[in-house]
mmCIF file of C-alpha atoms and ligand atoms in Angstrom:
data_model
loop_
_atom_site.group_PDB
_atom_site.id
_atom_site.type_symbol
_atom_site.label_atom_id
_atom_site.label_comp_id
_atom_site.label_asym_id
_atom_site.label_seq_id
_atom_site.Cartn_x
_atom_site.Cartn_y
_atom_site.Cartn_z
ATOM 1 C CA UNK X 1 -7.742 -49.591 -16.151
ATOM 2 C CA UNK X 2 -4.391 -50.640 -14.839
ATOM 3 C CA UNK X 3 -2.257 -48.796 -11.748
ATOM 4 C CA UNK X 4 -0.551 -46.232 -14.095
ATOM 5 C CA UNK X 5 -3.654 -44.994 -15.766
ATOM 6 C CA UNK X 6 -5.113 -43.899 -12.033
ATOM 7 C CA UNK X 7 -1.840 -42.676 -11.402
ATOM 8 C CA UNK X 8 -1.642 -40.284 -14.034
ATOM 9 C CA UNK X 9 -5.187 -39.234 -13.587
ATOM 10 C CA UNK X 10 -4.418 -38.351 -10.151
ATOM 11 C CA UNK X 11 -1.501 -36.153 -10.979
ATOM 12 C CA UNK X 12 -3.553 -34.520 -13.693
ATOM 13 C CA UNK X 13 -5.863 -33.337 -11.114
ATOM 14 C CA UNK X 14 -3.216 -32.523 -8.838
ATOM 15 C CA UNK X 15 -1.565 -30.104 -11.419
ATOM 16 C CA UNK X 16 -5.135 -28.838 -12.176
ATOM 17 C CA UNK X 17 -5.654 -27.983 -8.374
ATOM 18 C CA UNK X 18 -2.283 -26.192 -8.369
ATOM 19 C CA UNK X 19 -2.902 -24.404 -11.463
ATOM 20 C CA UNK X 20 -6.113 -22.952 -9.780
ATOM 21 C CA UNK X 21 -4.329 -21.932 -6.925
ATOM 22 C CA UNK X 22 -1.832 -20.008 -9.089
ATOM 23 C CA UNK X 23 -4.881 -18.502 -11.035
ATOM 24 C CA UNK X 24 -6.157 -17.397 -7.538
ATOM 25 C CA UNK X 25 -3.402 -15.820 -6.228
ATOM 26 C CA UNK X 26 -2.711 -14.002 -9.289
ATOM 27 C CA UNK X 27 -6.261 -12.748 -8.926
ATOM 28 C CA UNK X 28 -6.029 -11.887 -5.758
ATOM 29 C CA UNK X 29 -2.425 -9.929 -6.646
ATOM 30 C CA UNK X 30 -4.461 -8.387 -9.005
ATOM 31 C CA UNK X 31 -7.356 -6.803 -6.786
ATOM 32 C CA UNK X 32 -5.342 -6.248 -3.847
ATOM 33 C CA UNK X 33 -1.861 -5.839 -4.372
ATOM 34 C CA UNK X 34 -1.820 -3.471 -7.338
ATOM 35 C CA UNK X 35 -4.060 -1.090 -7.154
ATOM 36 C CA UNK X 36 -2.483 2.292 -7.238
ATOM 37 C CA UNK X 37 -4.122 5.188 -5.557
ATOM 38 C CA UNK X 38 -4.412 8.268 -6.622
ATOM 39 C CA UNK X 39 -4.209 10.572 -3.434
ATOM 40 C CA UNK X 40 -1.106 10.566 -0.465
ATOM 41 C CA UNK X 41 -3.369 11.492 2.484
ATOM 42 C CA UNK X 42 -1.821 12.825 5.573
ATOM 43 C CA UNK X 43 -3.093 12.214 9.303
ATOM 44 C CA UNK X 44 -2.109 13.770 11.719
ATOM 45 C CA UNK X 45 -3.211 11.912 15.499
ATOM 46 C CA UNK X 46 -5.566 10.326 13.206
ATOM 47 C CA UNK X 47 -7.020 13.778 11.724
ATOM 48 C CA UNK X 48 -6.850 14.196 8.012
ATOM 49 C CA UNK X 49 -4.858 17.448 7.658
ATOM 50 C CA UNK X 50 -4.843 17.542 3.633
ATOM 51 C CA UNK X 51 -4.259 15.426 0.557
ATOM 52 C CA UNK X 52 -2.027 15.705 -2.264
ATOM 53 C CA UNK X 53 -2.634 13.810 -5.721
ATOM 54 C CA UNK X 54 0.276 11.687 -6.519
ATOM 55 C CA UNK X 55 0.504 12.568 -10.589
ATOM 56 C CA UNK X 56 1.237 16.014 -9.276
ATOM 57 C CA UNK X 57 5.243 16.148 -7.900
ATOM 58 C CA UNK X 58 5.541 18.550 -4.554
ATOM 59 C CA UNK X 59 7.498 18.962 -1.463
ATOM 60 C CA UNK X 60 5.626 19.975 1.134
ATOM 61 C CA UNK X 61 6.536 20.269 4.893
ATOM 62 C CA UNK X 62 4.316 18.877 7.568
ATOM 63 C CA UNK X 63 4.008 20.435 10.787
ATOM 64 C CA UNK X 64 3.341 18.100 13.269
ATOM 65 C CA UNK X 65 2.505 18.835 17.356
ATOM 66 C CA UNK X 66 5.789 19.621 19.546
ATOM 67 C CA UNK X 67 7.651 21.487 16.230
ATOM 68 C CA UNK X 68 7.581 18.058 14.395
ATOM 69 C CA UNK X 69 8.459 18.415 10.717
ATOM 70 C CA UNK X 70 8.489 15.846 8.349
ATOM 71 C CA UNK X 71 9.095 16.674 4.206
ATOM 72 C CA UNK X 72 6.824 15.057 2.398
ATOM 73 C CA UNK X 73 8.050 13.991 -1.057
ATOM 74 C CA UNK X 74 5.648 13.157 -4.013
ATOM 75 C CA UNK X 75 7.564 12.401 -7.143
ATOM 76 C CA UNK X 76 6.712 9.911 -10.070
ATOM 77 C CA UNK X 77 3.275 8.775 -8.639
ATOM 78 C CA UNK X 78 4.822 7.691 -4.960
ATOM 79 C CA UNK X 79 4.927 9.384 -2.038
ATOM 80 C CA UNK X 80 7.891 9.224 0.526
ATOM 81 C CA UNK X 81 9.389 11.139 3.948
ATOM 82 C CA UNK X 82 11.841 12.884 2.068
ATOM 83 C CA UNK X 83 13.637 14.428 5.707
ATOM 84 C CA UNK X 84 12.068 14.454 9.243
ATOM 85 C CA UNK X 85 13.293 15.600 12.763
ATOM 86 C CA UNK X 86 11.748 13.068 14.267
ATOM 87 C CA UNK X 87 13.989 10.458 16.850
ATOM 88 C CA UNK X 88 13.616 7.334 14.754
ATOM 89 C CA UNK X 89 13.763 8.402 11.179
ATOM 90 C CA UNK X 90 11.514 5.069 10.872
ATOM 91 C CA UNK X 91 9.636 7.155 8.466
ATOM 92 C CA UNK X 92 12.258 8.779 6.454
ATOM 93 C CA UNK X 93 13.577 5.153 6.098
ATOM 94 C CA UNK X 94 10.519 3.860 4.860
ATOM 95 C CA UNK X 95 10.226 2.962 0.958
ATOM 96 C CA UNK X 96 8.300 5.187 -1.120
ATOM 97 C CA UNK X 97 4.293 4.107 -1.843
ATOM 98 C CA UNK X 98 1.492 3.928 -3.851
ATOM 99 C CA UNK X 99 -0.613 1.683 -3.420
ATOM 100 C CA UNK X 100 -4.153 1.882 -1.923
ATOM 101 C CA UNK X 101 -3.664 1.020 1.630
ATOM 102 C CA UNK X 102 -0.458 1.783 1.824
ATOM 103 C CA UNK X 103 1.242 3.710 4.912
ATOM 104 C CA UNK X 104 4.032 5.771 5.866
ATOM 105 C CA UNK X 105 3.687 6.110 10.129
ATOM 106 C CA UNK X 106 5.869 8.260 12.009
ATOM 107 C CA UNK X 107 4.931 7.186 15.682
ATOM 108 C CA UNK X 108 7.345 9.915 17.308
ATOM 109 C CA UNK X 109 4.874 12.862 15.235
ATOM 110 C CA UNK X 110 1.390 11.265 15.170
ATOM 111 C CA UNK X 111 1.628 11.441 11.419
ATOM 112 C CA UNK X 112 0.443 9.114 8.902
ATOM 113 C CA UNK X 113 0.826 8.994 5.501
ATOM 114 C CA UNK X 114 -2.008 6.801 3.751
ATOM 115 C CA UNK X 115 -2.769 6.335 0.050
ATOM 116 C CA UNK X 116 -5.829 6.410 -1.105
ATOM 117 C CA UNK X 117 -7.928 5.882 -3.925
ATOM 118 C CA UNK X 118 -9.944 9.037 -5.879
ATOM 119 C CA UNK X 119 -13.362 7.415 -4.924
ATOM 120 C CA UNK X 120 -12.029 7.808 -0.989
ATOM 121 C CA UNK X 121 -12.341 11.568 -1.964
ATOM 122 C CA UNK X 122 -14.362 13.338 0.662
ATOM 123 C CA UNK X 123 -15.935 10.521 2.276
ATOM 124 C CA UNK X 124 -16.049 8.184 5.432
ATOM 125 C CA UNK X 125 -13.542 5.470 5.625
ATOM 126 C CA UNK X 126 -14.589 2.698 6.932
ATOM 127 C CA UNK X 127 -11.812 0.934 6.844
ATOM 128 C CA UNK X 128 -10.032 3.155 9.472
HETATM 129 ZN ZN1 LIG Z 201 9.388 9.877 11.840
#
């Protein structure tokens, strides 16, 4: 076996380790970075104060302590901040989401806007 054949094993294997590691991060894309939920949960100072399923388009105002309002928008399966009267707008500025996981905050109101999945309905999350 001369130089060159060990060489090309050895890039064989390299390109097999990196396909792997493209197969794993695809999975991994897969399970945790495209799952869309099924519920825009709001919190208010980490209290659950109702949930709205995103295949169902609204517009609902949230009343938040000290005469906070921020719109909540669900429209096309996202949810968004569609107008607030908050100081930093942070939320109203935020991109719309709709993935499990994903969060809306507005820090000035206390509010959060979470997305969840259907079999969060009702229960205990741990992850909070
Ligand atoms: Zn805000």
């Amino acid at each position: 076996m001369g130089t060159n054949d060990r060489k090309k094993i050895r890039n064989d294997i390299i390109l097999a380790v990196v396909l792997l590691a493209v197969a794993a991060a695809a999975m991994l894309f897969w399970h945790f970075g495209k799952v869309e939920g099924d519920f825009a949960v709001v919190l208010i100072d980490g209290v659950e104060t109702a949930r709205y399923a995103l295949d169902t388009d609204t517009e609902v105002v949230i009343h938040t302590d000290n005469a906070g309002e921020n719109t909540l928008v669900i429209a096309g399966g996202k949810a968004y901040v569609g107008a607030a009267n908050c100081p930093d707008l942070v939320c109203a500025g935020h991109r719309a989401i709709s993935r499990v996981g994903e969060t809306i905050v507005c820090l000035p109101h206390k509010l959060v806007i979470k997305i969840t999945a259907a079999s969060d309905a009702g229960g205990v999350d741990m992850a909070a």
